[in-house]
Coordinates of C-alpha atoms and ligand atoms in Angstrom, one line a residue:
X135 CA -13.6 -144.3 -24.3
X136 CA -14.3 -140.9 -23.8
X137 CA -16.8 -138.3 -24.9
X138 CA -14.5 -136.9 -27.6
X139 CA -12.4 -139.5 -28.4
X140 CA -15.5 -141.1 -29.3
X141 CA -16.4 -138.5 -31.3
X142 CA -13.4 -138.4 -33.2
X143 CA -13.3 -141.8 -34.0
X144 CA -16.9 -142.0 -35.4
X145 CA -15.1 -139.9 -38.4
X146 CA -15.7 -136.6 -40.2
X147 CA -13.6 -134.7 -37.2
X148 CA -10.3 -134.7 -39.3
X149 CA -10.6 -131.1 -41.0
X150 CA -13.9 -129.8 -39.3
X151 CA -15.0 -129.4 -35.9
X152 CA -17.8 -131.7 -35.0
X153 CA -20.7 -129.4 -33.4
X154 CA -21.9 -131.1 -30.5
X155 CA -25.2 -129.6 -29.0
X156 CA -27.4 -131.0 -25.6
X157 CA -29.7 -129.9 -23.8
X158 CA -30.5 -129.8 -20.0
X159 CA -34.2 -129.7 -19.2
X160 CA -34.1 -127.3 -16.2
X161 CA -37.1 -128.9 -13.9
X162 CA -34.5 -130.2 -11.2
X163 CA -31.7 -129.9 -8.5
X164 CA -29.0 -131.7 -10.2
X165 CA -27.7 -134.5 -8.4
X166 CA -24.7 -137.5 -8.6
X167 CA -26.0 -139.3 -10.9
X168 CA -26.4 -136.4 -13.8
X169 CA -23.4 -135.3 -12.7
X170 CA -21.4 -138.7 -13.4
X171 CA -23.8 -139.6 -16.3
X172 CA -24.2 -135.8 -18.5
X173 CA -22.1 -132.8 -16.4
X174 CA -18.8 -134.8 -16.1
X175 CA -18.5 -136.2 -19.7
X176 CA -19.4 -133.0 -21.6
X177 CA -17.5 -131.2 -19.9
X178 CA -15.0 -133.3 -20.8
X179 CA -15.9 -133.7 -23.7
X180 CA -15.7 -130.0 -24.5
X181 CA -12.7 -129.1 -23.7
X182 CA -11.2 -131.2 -27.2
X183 CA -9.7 -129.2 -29.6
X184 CA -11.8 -130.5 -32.2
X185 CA -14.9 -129.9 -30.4
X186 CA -17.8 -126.6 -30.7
X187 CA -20.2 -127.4 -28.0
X188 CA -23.5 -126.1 -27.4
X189 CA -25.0 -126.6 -24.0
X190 CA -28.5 -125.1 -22.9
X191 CA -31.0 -124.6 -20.6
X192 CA -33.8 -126.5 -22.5
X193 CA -36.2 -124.0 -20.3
X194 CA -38.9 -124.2 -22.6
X195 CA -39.0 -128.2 -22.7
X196 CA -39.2 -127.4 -18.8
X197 CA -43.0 -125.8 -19.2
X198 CA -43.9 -129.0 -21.2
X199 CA -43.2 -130.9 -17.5
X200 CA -44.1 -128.6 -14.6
X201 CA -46.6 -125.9 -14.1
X202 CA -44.7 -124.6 -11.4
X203 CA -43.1 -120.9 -12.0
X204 CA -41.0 -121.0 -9.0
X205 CA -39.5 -124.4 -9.9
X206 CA -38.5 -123.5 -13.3
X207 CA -37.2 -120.6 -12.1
X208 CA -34.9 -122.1 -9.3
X209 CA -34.0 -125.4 -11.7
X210 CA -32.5 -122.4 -14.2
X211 CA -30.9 -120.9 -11.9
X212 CA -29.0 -124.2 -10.1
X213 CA -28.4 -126.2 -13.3
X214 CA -26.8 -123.1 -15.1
X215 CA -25.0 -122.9 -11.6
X216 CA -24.0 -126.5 -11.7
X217 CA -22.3 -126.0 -14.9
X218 CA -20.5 -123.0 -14.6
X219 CA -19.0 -124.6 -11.0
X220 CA -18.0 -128.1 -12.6
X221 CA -15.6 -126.1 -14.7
X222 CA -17.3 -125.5 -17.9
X223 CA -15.4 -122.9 -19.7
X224 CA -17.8 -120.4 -21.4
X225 CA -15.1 -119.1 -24.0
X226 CA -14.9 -122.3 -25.3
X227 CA -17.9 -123.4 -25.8
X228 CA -21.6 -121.9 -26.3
X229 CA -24.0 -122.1 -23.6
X230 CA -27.3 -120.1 -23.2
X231 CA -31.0 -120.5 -22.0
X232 CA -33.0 -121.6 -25.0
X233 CA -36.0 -119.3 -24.1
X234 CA -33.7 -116.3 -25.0
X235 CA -33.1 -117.6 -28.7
X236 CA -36.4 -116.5 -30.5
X237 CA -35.0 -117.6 -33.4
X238 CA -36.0 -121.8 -31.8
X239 CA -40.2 -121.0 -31.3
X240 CA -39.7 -119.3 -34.9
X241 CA -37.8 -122.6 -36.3
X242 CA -40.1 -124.9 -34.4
X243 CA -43.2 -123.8 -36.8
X244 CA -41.6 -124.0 -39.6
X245 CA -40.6 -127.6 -38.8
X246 CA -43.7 -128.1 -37.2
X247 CA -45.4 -127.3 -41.0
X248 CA -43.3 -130.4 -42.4
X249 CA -43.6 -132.7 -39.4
X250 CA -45.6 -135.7 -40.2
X251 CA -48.4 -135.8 -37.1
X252 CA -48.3 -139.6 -38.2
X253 CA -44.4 -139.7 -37.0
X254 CA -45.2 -137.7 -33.7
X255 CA -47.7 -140.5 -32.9
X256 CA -45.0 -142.6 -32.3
X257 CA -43.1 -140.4 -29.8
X258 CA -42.4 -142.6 -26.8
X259 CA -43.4 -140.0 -24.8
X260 CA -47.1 -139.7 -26.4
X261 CA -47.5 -142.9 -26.6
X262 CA -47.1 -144.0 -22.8
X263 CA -49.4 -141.5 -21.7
X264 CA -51.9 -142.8 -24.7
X265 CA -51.4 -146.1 -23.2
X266 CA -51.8 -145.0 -20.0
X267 CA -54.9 -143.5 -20.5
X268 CA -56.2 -146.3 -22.2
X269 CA -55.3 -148.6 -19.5
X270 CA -57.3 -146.8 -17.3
X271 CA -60.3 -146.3 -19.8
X272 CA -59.8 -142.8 -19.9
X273 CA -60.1 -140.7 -23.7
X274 CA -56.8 -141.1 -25.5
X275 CA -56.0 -138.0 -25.3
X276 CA -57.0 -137.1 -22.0
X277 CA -54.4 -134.5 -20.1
X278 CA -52.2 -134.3 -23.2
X279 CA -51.0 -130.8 -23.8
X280 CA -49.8 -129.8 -27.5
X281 CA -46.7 -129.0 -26.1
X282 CA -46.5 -132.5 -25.0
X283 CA -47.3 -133.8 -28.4
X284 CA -45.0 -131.5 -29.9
X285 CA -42.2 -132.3 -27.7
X286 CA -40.1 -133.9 -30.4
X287 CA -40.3 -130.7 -32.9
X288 CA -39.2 -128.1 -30.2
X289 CA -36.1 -130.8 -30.3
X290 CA -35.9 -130.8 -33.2
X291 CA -35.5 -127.0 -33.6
X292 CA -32.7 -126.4 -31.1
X293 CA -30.5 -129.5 -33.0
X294 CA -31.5 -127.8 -36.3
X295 CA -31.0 -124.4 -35.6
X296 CA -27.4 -124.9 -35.0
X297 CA -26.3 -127.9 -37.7
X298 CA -25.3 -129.6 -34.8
X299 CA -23.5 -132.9 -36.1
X300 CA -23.8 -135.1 -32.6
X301 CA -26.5 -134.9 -29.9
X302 CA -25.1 -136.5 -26.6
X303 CA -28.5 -138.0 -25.2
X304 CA -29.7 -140.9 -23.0
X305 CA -31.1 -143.6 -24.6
X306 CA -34.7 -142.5 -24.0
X307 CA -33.9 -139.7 -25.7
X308 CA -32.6 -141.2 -28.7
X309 CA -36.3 -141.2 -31.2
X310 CA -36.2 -137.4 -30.5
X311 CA -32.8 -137.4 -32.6
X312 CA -33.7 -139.1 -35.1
X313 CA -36.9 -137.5 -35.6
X314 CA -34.7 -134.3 -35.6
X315 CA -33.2 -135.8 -38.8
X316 CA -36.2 -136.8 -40.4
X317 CA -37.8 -133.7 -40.3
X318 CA -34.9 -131.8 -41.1
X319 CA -34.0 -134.1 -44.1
X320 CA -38.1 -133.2 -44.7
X321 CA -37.5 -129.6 -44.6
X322 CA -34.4 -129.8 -47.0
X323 CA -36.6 -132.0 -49.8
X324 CA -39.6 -129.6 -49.8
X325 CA -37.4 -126.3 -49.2
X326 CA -33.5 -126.7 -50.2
X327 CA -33.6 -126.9 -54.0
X328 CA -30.3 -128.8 -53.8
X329 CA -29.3 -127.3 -50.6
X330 CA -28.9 -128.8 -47.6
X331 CA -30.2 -126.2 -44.8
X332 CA -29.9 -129.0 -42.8
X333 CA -26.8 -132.1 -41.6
X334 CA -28.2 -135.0 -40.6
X335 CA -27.2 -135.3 -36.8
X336 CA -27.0 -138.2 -35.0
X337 CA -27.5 -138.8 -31.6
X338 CA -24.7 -139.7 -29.3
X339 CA -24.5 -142.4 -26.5
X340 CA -21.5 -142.8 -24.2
X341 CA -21.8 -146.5 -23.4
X342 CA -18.8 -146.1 -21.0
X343 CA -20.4 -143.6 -18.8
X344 CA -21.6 -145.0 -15.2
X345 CA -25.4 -144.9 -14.5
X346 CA -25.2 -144.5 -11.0
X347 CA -26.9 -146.5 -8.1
X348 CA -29.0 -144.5 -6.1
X349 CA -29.1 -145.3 -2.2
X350 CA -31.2 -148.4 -2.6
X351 CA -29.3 -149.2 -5.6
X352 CA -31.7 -149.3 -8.6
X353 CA -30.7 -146.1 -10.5
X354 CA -30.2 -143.3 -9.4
X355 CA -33.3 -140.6 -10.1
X356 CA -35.2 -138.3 -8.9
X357 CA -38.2 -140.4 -9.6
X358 CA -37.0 -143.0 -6.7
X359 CA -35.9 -140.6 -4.1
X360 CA -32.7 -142.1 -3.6
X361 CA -30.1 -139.3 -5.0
X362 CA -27.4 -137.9 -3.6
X363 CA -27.0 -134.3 -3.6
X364 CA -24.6 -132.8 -5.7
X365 CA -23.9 -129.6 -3.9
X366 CA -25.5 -129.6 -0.9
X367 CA -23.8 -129.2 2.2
X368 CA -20.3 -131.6 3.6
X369 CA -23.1 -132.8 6.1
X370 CA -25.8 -133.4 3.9
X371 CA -23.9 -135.2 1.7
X372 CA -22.4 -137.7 4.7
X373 CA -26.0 -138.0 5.8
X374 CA -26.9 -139.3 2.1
X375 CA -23.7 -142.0 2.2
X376 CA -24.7 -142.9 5.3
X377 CA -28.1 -143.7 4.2
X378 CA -26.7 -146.0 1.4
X379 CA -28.3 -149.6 1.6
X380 CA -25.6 -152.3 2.3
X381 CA -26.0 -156.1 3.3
X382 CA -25.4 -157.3 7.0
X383 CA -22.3 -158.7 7.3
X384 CA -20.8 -157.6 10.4
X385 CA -17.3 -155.5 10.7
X386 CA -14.3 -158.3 10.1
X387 CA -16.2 -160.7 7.3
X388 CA -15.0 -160.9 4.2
X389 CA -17.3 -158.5 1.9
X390 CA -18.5 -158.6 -2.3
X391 CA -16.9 -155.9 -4.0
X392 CA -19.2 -156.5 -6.8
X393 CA -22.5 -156.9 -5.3
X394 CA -22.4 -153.6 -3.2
X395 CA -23.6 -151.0 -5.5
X396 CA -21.5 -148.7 -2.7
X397 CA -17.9 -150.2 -4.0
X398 CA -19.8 -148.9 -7.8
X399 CA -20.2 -145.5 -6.6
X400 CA -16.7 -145.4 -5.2
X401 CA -15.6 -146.6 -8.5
X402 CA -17.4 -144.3 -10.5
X403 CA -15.1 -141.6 -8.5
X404 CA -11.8 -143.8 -8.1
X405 CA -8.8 -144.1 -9.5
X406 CA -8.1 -147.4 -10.7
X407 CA -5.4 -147.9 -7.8
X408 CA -8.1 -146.6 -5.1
X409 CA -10.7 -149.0 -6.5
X410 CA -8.4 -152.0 -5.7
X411 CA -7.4 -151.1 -3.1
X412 CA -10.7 -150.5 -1.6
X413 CA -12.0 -153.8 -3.0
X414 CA -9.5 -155.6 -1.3
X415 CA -10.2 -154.0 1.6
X416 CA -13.8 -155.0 1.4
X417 CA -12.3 -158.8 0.8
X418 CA -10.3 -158.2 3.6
X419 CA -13.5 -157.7 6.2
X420 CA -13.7 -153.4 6.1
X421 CA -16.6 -152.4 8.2
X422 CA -19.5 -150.6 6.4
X423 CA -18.9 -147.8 8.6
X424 CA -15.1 -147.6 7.7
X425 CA -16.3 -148.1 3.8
X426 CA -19.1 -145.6 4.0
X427 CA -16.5 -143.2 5.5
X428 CA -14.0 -143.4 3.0
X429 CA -16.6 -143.0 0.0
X430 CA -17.4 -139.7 1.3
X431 CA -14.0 -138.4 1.5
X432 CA -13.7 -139.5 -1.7
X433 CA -16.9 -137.6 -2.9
X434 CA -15.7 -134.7 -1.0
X435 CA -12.3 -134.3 -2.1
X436 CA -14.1 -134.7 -5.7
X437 CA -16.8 -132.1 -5.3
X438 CA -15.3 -129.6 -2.3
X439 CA -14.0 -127.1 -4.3
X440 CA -16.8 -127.0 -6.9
X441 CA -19.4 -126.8 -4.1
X442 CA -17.6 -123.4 -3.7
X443 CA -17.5 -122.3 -6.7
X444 CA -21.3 -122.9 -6.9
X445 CA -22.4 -121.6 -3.5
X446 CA -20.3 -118.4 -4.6
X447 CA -22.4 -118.3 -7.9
X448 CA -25.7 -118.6 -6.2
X449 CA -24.7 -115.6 -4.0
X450 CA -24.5 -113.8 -7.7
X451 CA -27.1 -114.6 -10.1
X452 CA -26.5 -111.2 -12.0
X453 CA -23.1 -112.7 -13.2
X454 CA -24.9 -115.7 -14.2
X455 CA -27.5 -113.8 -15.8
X456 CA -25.3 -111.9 -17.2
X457 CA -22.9 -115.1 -18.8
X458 CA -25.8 -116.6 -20.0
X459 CA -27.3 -113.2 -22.3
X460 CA -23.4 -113.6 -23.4
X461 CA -24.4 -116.9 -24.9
X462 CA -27.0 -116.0 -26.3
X463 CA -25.5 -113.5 -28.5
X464 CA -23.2 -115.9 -29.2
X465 CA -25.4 -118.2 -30.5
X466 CA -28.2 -115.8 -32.5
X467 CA -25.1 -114.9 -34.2
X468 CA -25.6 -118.4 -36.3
X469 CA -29.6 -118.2 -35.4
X470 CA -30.5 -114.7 -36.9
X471 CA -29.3 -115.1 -39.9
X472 CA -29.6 -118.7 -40.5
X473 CA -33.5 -118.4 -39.6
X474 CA -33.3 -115.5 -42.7
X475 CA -32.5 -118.0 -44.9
X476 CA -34.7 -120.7 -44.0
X477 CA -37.7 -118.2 -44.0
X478 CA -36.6 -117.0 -47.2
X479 CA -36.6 -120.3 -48.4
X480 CA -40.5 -121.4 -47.1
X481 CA -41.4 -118.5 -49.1
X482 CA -41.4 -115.6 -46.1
X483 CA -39.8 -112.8 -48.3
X484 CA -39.7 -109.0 -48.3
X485 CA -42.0 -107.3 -50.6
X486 CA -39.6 -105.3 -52.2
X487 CA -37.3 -108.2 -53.6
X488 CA -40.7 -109.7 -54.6
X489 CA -41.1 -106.3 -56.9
X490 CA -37.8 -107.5 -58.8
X491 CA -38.4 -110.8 -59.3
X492 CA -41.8 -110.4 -60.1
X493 CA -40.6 -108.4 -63.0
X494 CA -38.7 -111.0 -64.4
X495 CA -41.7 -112.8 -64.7
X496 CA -44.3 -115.2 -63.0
X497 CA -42.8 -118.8 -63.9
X498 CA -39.3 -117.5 -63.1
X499 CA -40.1 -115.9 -59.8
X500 CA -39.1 -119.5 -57.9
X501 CA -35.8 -120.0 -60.0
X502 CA -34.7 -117.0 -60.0
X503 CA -31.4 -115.1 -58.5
X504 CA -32.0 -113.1 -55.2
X505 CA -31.1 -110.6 -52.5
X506 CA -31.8 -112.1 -48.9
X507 CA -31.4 -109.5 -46.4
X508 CA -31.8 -110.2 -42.7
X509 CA -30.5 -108.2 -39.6
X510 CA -27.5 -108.5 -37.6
X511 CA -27.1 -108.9 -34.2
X512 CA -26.0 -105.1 -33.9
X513 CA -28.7 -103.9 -35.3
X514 CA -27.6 -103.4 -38.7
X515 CA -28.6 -104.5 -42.5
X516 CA -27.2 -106.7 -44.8
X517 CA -28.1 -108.7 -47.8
X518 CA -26.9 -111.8 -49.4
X519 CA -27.1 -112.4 -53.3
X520 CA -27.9 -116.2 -53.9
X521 CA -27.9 -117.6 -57.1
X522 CA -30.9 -119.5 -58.7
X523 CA -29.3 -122.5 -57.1
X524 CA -28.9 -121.1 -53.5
X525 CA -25.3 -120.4 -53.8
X526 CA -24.4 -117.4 -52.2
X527 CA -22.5 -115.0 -54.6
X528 CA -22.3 -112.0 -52.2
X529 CA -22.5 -111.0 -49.2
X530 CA -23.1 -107.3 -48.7
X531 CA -21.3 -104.8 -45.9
X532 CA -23.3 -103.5 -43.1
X533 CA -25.8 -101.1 -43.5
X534 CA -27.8 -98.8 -40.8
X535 CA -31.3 -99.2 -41.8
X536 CA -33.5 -101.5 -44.4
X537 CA -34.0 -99.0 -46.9
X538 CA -30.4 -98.9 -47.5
X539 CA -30.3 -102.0 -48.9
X540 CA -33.4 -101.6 -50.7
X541 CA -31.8 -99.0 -52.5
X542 CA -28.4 -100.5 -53.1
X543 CA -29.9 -103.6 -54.3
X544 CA -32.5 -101.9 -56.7
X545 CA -29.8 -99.7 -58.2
X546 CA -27.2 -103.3 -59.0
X547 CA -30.0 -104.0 -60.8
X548 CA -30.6 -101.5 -62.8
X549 CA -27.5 -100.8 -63.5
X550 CA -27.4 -104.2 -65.4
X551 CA -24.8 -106.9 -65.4
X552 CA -22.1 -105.3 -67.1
X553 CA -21.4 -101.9 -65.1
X554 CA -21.5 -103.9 -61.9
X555 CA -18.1 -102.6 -61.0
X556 CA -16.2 -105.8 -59.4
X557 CA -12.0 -105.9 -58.1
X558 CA -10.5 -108.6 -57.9
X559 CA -7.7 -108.2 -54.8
X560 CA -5.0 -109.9 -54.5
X561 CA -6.3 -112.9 -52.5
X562 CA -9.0 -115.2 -53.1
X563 CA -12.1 -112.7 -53.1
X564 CA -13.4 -110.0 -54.9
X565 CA -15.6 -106.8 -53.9
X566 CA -18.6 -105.3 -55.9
X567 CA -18.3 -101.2 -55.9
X568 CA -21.0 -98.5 -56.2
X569 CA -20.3 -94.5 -56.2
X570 CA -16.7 -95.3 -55.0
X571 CA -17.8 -97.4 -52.1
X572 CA -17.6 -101.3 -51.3
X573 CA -20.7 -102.6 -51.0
X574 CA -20.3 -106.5 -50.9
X575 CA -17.4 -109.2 -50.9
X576 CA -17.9 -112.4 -52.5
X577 CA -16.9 -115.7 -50.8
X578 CA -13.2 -116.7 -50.6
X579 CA -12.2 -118.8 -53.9
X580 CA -9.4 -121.4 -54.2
X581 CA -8.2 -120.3 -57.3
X582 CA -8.1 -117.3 -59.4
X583 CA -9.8 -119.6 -62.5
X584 CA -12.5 -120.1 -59.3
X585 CA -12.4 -116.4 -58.3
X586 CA -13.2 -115.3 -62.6
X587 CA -15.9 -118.2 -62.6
X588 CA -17.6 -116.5 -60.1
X589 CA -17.5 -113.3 -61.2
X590 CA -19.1 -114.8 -64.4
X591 CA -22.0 -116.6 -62.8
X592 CA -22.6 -113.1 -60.5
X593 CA -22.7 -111.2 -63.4
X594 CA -24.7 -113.9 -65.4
X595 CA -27.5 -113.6 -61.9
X596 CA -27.7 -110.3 -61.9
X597 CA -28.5 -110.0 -66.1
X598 CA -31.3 -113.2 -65.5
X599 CA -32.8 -110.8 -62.9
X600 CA -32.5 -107.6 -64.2
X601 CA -34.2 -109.1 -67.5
Ligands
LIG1110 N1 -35.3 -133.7 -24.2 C1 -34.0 -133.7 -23.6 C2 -34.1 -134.5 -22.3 O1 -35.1 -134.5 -21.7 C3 -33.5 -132.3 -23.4 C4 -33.3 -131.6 -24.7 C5 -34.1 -130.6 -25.2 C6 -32.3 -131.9 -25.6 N2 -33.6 -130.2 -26.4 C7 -32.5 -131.0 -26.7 C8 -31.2 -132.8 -25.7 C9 -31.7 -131.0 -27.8 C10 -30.4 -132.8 -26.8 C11 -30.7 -131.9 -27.9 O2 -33.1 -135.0 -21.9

């Protein structure tokens, strides 16, 4: 089964999109084996009509691994390369370098002030160096960075940020996921007041994707030196197949399909039709030459024109610069103002709210009604009016500096509930007025009974505060 069709059988796809989010930690040259087991699939995956990806450059995992500036700074560069080339389409789906969201290091200490330290003791990651260095008598600790410990709450942060419902992973990956929830299900108990700032996400494993053979056939990784390259040259990537480990049997005997990880490479690539066939070839007594030959064609054909596409990109890193501050807008569209709420909901407020609802009194002050205003990507103002129990009962127009909305929210309120001048239009919202000139729109209501109720409990948070 497929990426998507996967998702969309695990439920809760039939109205809403499911937001799927991974990252990429950028430290290497991407090679066959991501390709088949991570590029391949989510680009499929993405291109369902029920689907809002998010794909990044996890850059700043990157520093956790390698000290290296020039590495990080090529591994960018060729995985966002990779991507673009294997066809993913960046009007469909969101893709950015996390180190150019601010709105993640932000996120990641809030979390990181709700994380258990007991529950980050149990990250696998941690934990093997720990043993590691105990194994060797070494201190406990010894060459563990914070980063390192705190691997699992920068995670965290980039699934949180966005609501992301499913988080295609590996399986080593899958504690990180689930610590995501817990500390995000945390942060909703201490913070949310009935709200949930945060879904639960869940982390997603394609059982039916191939984990490649490497040359020697134990997995394919970096780790063994045994890849093939994913875009290197026609000739380097003959030289690679030709390098593959096989058994002895001599041109003309009758060879094992399904004990040459070879024939599961060419499978991983092959139609059904081609993989029979070549099998039976194999049965048949095909030499390892001949067998070796074909696979690369088949690889070829596969990655030819994509090798273009990337070589052309690599000429041009402005465009994919360029693409990938694009994405980023995209997404701080969702993180800007999402991180507003969340650090209005720790307690990080503007003083001059804090003037308002400390004049409704002490004890009320956590209860009560409020203006949240945050900044737009643009550059411009705007506030949201939540109600005691986080609902939001307006949101305002934009406005061109801070002040403004100082101003505009200090004179609702003393105005008092009942001059608040509100019209109802003909659809499902209505618009709050001052000196002739809209000012906010409420949400969209079903009904007009929904759309009056509204306008009640407005005016009814407006009176509590003003009070
Ligand atoms: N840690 C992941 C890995 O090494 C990469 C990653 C970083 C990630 N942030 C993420 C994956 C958020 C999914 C969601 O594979």
């Amino acid at each position: 089964m497929g990426l998507a069709a996967m998702v969309a059988q695990q439920g809760d796809s039939r109205t809403m999109t499911t937001r799927i989010l991974t990252g990429i930690t950028t430290t290497g040259t991407p090679h066959l084996g991501n390709y088949a087991g991570a590029i391949r699939p989510a680009i499929v995956a993405s291109r369902d009509s029920d689907a809002d990806s998010f794909y990044f450059l996890a850059d700043y995992h990157a520093l956790i691994k390698c000290d290296d500036p020039l590495r990080i700074q090529r591994s960018r560069l060729e995985i966002a390369a990779t991507w673009l080339a294997c066809g993913l389409d960046i009007e469909r789906v969101t893709f950015y370098r996390q180190s150019d969201i601010p709105e993640i290091p932000e996120l990641t200490w809030l979390l990181t002030c709700v994380a258990g330290k007991g529950l980050l003791n149990r990250a696998h990651a941690y934990k093997a160096s720990v043993d590691k260095n105990l194994a060797e008598g070494e201190d406990a600790d010894a060459g563990v960075t914070m980063g390192l410990f705190s691997y699992p709450v920068l995670m965290a942060a980039d699934i949180l940020m966005f609501n992301a419902n499913k988080v295609p992973v590996g399986r080593d990956q899958i504690q990180h996921v689930e610590m995501a929830r817990d500390i995000g299900q945390r942060f909703n108990h201490l913070f949310g007041a009935g709200r949930e700032y945060f879904v639960a996400p869940e982390a997603l494993i394609e059982e039916s994707v191939a984990t490649l053979p490497g040359l020697d056939g134990r997995k394919m990784s970096k780790s063994y030196d045994n890849t093939i390259p994913l875009f290197g040259s026609a000739k380097q990537l003959r030289d690679a197949v030709n390098r593959i480990v096989t058994d002895s049997r001599a041109p003309g005997e009758p060879k094992d399909a399904d004990s040459a990880h070879l024939f599961t490479l060419f499978q991983a690539f092959a139609s059904a039709e081609q993989a029979a066939a070549f099998r039976a070839d194999l049965a048949g007594g095909l030499a390892w030459g001949e067998a070796k030959q074909r696979l690369f064609e088949l690889l070829d054909g596969e990655l030819a024109q994509a090798r273009e596409h990337y070589n052309a990109l690599m000429q041009k890193p402005g465009e994919i610069e360029d693409m990938l501050q694009a994405g980023a807008l995209k997404a701080r569209r969702i993180a800007t103002p999402f991180l507003g709420e969340l650090r209005e909901a720790v307690g990080l407020r503007s003083f001059r709210e804090q003037v308002q609802v400390a004049g409704a009194g002490k004890k009320k002050a956590v209860k009560a009604a409020r203006f949240v205003s945050f900044r737009e990507q643009d550059g411009s103002f705007r506030f949201r009016f939540l109600s005691a129990e986080g609902e939001e009962l307006l949101l305002s127009r934009p406005f061109a500096d801070p002040k403004a909305v100082g101003v505009v929210t200090a004179r609702l309120l003393a105005q008092g509930a009942d001059a608040l001048e509100l019209r109802a239009d003909e659809g499902a919202q209505f618009t709050l007025w001052l000196d002739g000139e809209c000012v906010a729109d409420s949400p969209a209501h079903a009904t007009p009974e929904a759309l009056e109720a509204a306008m009640l409990r407005l005016r009814a948070a407006v009176a509590a505060l003003a009070e």
